[in-house]
CSV table of C-alpha atoms and ligand atoms in Angstrom, one decimal:
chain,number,residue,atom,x,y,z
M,3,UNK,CA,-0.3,7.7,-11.1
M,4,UNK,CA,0.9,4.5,-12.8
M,5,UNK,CA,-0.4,1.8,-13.5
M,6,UNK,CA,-1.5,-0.5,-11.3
M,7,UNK,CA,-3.4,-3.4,-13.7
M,8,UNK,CA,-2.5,-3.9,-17.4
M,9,UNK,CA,-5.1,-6.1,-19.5
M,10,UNK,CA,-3.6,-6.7,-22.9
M,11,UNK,CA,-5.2,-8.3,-25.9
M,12,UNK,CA,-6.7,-10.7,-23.7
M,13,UNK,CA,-9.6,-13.4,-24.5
M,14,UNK,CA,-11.5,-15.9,-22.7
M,15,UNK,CA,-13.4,-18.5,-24.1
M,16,UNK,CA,-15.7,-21.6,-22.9
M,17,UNK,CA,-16.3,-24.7,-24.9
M,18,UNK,CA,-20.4,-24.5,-25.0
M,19,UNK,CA,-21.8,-28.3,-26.4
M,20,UNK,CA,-25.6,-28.1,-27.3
M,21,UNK,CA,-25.9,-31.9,-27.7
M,22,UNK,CA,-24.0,-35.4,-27.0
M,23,UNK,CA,-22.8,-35.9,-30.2
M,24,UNK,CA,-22.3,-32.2,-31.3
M,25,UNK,CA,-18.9,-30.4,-31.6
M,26,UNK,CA,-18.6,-27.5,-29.2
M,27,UNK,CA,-19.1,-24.0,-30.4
M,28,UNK,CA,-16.8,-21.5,-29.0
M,29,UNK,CA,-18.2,-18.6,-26.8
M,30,UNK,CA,-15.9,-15.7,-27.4
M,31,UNK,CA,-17.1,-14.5,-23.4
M,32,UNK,CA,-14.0,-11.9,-23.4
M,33,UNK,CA,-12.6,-11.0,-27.3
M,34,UNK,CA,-9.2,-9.2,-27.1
M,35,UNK,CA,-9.8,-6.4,-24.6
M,36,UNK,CA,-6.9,-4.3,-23.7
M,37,UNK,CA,-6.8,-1.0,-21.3
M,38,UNK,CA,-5.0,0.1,-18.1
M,39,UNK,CA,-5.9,0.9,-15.2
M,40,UNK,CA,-4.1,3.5,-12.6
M,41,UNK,CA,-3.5,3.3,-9.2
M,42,UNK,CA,-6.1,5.3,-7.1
M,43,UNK,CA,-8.2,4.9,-10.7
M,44,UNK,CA,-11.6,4.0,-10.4
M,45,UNK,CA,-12.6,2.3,-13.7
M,46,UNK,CA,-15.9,1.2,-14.6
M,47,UNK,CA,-17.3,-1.7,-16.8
M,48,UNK,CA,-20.7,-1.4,-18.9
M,49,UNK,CA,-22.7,-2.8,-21.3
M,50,UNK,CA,-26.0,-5.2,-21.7
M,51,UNK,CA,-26.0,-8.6,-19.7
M,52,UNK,CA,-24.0,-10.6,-21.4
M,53,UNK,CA,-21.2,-8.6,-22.5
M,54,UNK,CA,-18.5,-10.0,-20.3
M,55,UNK,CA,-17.8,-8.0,-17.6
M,56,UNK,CA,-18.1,-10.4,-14.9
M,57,UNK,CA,-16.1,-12.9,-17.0
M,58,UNK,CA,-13.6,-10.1,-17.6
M,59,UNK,CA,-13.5,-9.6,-13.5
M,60,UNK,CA,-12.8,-13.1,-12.9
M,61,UNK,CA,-10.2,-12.9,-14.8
M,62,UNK,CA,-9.0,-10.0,-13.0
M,63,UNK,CA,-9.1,-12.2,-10.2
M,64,UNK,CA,-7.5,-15.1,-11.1
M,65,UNK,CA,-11.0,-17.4,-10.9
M,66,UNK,CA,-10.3,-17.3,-14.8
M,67,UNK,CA,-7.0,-17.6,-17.0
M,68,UNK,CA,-7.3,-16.1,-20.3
M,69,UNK,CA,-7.5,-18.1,-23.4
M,70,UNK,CA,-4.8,-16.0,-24.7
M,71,UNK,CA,-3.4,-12.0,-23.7
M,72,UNK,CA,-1.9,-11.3,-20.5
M,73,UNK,CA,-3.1,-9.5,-17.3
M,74,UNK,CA,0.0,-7.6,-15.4
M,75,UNK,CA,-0.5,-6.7,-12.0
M,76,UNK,CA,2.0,-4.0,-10.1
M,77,UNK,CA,4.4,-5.2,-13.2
M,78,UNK,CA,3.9,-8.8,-12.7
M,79,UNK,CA,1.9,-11.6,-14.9
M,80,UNK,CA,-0.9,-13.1,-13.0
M,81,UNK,CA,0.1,-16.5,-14.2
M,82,UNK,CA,3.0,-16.2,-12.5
M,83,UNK,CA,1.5,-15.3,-9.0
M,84,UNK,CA,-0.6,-17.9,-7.4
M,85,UNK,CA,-4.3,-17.9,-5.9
M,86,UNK,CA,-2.9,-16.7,-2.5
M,87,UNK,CA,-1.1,-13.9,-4.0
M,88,UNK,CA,-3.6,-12.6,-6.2
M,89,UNK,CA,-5.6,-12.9,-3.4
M,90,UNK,CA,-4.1,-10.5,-0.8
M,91,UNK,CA,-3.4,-8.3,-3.8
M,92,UNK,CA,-6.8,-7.8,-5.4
M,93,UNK,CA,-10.4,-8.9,-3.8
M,94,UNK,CA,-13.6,-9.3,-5.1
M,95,UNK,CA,-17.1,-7.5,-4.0
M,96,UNK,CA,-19.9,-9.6,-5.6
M,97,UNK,CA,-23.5,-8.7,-5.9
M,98,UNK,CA,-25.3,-11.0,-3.8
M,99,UNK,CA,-23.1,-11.3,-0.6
M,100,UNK,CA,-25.6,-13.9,0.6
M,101,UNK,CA,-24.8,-16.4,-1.7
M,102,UNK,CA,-20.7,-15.1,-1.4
M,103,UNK,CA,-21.2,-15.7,2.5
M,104,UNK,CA,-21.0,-19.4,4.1
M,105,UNK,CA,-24.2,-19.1,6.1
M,106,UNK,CA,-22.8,-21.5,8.9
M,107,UNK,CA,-19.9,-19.2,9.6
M,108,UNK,CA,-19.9,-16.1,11.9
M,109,UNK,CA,-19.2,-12.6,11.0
M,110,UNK,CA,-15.9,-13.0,12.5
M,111,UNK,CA,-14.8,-15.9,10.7
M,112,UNK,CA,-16.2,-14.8,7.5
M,113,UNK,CA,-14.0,-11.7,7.7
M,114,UNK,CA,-11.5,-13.3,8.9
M,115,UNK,CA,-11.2,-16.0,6.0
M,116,UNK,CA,-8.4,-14.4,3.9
M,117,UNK,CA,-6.4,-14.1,7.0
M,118,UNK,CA,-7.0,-17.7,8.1
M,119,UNK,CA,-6.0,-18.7,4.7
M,120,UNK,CA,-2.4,-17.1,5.2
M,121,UNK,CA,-2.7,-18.3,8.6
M,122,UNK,CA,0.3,-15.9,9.8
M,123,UNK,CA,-2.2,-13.8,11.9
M,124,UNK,CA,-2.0,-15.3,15.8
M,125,UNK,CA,-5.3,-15.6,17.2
M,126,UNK,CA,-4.7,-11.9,19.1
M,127,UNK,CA,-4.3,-10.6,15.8
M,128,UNK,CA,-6.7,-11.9,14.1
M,129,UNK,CA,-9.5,-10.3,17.0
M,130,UNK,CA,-7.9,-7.0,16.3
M,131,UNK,CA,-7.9,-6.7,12.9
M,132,UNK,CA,-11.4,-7.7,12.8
M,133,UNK,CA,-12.2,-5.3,15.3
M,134,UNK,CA,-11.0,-2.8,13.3
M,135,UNK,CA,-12.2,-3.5,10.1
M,136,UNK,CA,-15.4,-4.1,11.1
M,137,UNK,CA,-15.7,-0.7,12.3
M,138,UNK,CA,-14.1,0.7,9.0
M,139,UNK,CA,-17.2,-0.4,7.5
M,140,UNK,CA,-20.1,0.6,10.4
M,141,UNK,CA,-20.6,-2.8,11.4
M,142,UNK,CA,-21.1,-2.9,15.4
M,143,UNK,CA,-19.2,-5.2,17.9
M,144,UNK,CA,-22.2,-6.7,18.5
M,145,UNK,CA,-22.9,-8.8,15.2
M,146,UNK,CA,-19.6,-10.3,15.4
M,147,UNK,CA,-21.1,-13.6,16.3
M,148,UNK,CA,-23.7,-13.4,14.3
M,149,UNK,CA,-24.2,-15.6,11.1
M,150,UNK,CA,-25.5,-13.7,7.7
M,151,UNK,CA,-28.9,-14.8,8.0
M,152,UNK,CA,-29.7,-12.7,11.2
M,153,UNK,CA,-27.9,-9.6,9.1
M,154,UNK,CA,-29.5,-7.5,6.8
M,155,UNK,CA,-28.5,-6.7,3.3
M,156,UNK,CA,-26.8,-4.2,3.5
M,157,UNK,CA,-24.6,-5.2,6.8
M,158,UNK,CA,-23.8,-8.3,5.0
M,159,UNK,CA,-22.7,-6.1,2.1
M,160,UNK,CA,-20.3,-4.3,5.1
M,161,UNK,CA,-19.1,-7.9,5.8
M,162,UNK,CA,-18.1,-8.5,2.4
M,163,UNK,CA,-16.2,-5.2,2.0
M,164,UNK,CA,-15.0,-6.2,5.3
M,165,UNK,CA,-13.6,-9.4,4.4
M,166,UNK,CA,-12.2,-8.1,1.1
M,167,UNK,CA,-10.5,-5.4,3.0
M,168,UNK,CA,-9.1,-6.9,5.9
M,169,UNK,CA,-5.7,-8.2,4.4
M,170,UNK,CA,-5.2,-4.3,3.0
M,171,UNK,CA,-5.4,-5.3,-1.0
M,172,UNK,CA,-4.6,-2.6,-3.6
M,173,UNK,CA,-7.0,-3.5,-5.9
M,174,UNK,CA,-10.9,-4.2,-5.4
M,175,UNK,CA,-12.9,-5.6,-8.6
M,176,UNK,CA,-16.6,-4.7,-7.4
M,177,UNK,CA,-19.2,-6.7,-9.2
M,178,UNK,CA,-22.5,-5.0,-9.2
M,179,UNK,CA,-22.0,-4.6,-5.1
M,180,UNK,CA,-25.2,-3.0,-4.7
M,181,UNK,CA,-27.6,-4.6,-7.6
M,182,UNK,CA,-29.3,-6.9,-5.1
M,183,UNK,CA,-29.8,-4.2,-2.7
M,184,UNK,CA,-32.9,-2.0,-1.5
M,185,UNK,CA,-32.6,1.2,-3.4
M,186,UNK,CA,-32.1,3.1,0.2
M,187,UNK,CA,-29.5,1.2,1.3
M,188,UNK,CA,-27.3,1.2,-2.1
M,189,UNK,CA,-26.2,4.9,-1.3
M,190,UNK,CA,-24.9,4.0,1.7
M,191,UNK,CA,-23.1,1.3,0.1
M,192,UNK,CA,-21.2,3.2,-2.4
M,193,UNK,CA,-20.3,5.7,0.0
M,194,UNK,CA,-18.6,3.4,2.1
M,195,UNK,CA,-16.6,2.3,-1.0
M,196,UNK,CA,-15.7,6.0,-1.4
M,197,UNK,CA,-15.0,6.5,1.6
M,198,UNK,CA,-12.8,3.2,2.0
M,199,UNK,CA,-11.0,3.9,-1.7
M,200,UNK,CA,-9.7,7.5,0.3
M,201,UNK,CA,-8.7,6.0,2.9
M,202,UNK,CA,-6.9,3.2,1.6
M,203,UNK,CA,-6.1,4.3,-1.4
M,204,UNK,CA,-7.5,1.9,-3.3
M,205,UNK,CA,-7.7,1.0,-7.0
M,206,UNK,CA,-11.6,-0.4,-8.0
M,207,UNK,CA,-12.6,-1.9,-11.3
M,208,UNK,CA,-16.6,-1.4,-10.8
M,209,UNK,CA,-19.2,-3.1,-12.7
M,210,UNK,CA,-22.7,-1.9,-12.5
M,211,UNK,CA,-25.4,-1.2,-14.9
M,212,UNK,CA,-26.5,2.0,-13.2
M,213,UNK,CA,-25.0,4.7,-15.5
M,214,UNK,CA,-25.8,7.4,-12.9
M,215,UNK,CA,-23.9,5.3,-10.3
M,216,UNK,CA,-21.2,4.7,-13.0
M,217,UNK,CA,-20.7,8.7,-13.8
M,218,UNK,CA,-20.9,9.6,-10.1
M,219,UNK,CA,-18.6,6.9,-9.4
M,220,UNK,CA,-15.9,6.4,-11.8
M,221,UNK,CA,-13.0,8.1,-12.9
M,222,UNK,CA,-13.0,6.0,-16.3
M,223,UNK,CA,-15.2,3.9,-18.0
M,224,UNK,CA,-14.7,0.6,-21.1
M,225,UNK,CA,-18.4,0.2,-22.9
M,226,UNK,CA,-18.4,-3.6,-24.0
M,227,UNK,CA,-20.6,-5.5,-26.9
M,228,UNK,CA,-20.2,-8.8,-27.0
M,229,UNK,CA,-16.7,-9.3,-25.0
M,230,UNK,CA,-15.2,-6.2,-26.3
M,231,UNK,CA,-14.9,-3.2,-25.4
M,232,UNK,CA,-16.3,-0.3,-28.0
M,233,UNK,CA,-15.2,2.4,-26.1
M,234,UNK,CA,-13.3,3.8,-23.5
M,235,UNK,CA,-12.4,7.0,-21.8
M,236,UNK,CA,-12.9,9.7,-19.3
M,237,UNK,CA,-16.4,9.1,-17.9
M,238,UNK,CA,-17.5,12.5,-18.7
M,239,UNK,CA,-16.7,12.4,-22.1
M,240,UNK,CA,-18.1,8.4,-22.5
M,241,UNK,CA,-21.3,9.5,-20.7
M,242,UNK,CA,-21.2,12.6,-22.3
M,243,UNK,CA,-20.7,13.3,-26.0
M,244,UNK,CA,-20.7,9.4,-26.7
M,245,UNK,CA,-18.9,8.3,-29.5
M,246,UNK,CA,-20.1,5.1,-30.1
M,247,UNK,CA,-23.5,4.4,-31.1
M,248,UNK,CA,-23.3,1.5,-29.0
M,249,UNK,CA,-23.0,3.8,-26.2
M,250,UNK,CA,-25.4,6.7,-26.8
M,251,UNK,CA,-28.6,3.6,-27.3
M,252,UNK,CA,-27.2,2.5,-23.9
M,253,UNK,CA,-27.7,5.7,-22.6
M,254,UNK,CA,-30.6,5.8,-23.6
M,255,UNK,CA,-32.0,3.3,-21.0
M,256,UNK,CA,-31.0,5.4,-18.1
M,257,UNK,CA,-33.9,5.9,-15.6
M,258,UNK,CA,-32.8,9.5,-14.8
M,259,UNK,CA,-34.6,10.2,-11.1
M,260,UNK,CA,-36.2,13.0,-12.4
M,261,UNK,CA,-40.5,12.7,-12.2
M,262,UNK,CA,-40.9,15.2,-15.1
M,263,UNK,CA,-39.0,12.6,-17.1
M,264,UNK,CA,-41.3,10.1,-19.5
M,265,UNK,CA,-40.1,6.4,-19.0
M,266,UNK,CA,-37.3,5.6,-21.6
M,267,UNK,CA,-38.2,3.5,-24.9
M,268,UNK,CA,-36.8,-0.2,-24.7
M,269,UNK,CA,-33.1,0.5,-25.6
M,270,UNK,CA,-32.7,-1.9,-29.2
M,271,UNK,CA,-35.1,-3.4,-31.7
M,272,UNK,CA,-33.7,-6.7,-31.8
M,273,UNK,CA,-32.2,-9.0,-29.3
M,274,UNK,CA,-29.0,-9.8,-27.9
M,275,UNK,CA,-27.7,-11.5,-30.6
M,276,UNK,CA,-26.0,-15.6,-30.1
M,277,UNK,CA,-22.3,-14.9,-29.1
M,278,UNK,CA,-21.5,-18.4,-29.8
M,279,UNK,CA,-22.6,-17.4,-33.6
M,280,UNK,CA,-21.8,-12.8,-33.3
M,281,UNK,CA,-22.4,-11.4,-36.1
M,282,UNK,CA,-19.5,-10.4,-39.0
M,283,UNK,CA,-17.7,-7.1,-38.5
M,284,UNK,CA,-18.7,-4.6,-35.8
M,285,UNK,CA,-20.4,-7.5,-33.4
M,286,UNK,CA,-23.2,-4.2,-33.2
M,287,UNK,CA,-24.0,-3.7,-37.0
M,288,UNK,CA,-27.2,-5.4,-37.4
M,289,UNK,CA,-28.3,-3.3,-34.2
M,290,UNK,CA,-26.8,0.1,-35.5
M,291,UNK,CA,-28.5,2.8,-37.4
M,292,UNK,CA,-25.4,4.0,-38.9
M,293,UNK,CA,-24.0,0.7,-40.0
M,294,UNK,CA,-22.7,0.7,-43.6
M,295,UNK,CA,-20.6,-1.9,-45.5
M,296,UNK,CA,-17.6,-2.0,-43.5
M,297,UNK,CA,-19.3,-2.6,-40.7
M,298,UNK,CA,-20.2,-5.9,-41.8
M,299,UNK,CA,-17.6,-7.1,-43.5
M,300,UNK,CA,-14.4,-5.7,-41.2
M,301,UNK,CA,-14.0,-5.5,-37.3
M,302,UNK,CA,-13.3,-2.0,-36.4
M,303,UNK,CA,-9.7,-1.6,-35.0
M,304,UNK,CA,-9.4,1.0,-31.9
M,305,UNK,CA,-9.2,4.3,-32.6
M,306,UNK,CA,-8.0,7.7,-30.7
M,307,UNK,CA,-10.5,10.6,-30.6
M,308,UNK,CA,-9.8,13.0,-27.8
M,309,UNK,CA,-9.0,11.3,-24.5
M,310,UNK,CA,-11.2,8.3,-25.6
M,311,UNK,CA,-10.4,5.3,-27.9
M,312,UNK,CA,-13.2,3.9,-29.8
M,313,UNK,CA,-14.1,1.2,-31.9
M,314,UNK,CA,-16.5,2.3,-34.4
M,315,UNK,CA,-15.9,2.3,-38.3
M,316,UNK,CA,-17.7,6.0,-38.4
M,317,UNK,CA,-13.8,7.0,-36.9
M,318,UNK,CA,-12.2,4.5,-38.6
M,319,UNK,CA,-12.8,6.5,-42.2
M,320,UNK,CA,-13.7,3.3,-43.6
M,321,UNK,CA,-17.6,3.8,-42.9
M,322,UNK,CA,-19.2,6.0,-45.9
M,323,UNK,CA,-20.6,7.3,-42.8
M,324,UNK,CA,-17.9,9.2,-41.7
M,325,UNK,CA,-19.8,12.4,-42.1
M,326,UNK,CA,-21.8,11.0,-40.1
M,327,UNK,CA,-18.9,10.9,-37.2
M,328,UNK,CA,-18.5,14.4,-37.7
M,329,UNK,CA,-21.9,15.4,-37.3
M,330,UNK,CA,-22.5,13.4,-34.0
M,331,UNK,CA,-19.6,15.2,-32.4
M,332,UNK,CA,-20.9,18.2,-33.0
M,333,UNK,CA,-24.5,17.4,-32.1
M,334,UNK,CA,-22.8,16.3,-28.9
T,407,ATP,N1,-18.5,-20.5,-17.0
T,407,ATP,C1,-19.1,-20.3,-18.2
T,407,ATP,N2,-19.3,-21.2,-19.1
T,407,ATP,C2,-19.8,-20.9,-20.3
T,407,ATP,N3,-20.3,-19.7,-20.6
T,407,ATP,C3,-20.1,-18.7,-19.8
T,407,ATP,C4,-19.5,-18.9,-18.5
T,407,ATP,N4,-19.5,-17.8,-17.8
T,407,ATP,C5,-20.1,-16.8,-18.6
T,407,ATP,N5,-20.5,-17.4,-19.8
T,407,ATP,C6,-21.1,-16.7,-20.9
T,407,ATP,O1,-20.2,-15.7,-21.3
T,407,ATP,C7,-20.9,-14.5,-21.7
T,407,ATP,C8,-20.5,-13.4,-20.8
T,407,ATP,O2,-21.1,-13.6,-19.5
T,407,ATP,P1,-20.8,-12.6,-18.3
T,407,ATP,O3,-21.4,-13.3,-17.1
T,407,ATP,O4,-19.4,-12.3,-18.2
T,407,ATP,O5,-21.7,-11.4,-18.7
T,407,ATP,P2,-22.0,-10.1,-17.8
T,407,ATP,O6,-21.7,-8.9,-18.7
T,407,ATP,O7,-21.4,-10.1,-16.5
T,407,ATP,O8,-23.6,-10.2,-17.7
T,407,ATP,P3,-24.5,-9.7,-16.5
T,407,ATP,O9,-24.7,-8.2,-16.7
T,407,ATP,O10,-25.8,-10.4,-16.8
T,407,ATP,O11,-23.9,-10.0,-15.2
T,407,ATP,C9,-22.4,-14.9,-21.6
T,407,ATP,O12,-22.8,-15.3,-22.9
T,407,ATP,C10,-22.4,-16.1,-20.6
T,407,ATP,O13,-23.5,-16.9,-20.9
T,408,MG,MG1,-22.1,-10.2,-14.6
């Protein structure tokens, strides 16, 4: 496998003005994130609202340019390719395809929008391959004239898979797809995405905050705090022996469907802190029980530890916690 998407060092920023007269503060939304991502890889993004991800996938998707870094796709800058491009190349699944769906258009024009926008397709074409795709995803012949209001969640879900799918992109950056869906229909959801990635051999950058749809779904996952990502590996070994505290507190709000489990304590003490104003250091030291000195005062750099990387001062060795490090991987 190689790989397909290459995010290095990048940052995206707004300008966020409280008042008239008052300079704006700068919102660090993405702060120098780097990884890779394979082709055929499915890799996950996590972490409390807030964190970036969806900023991060727009990025992915061209809606944003970084403030500085670069985002290669199949080898090439994404500043160099424009919207149309990027567009047959990689397509977004959003969470709420109701808002993502023009309600005045049908179901064959919505799917049919990236095509229309290349207009290449002849009108006999177009038919077909909306045929087609639409029964790649288990939408019936019949809705195709209908609009998304008469659909139900989940087949307007299909049509946004549907649309995304129809010019044959490599990569699919999946936004929470099933968040604003009933909890019966989610399953069938993400098996359609499964079942889609197989057969079209897809690449999917996947955001969710379900960690057990994250660990059944993923191949990798990047934990972010406050626009960067803390840690990053297989997502057996994230998931698993967690090296971050960031990540095992995360973990720790998992509903696991399981009735003999008690309801999970409220994940942090303290708030989400401002991320106009994060705090020195490790963005997470105020919220982290094994926080010492370095934490505050330096930014951890990335470190190796098995096939993950993490960002955490306990691996650093400059953490007088470092015993610490070695006792949590063999609690793990
Ligand atoms: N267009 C924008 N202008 C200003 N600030 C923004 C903009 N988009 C996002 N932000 C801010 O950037 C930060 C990251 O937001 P983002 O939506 O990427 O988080 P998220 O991880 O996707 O959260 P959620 O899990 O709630 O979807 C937040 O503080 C958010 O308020
Ligand atoms: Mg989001």
């Amino acid at each position: 496998m190689t790989a397909l998407l290459d995010v290095r060092e990048v940052r995206v920023e707004f300008p966020i003005r409280r008042g008239l007269f008052q300079k704006p503060r700068i919102l660090h939304a993405v702060d120098g994130v780097s990884f890779t991502v394979k082709r055929g890889e499915v890799l996950s993004l996590v972490g409390e609202s807030g964190c970036g991800k969806s900023t991060l996938a727009k990025t992915l998707l061209g809606i944003h340019a970084p403030t500085s870094g670069c985002v290669t796709f199949a080898g090439k800058d994404l500043k160099e390719l424009d919207r149309r491009e990027i567009a047959r190349q990689i397509q977004p699944v959003f969470q709420d395809p109701y808002s993502s769906l023009n309600p005045r258009k049908t179901v064959e024009d919505l799917i049919a929008l990236p095509l229309d926008i290349r207009a290449q397709a002849t009108s006999s074409q177009r038919r077909e391959a909306v045929a087609e795709i639409m029964g790649l995803v288990g939408l019936s012949r019949r809705s195709i004239h209908a609009y998304p209001s008469q659909l139900s969640g989940g087949q307007r879900q299909r049509v946004a898979i549907a649309r995304a799918l129809i010019t044959r992109p490599e990569l699919v950056v999946c936004d929470e797809p099933t968040s604003a869906l009933d909890v019966s229909v989610q399953a069938q959801i993400l098996n359609l995405l499964q079942d889609l990635k197989e057969k079209f051999n897809l690449t999917y950058v996947f955001i969710s905050h379900d960690l057990n749809v994250v660990r059944h779904f993923s191949d990798r996952v990047a934990v972010m705090y406050l626009g960067r990502v803390v840690e990053l590996g297989d997502t057996e070994e994230v998931l698993g022996r967690s090296l971050h505290p960031y990540t095992r507190k995360l973990k720790q709000g998992v509903l696991v469907p399981d009735p003999s489990h008690r309801l999970p304590p409220p994940i942090f003490d303290g708030g989400f802190p401002d991320p106009t104003n994060p705090p020195s250091g490790c963005h997470f030291h105020p919220r982290c029980p094994d926080a010492g000195e370095a934490c505050t005062a330096r930014r951890p750099g990335t470190v190796r530890h098995g096939s993950s990387t993490v960002a955490c001062h306990l691996y650093t060795g400059l953490a007088t916690g470092h015993d610490a490090a070695n006792e949590k991987l063999e609690d793990a």
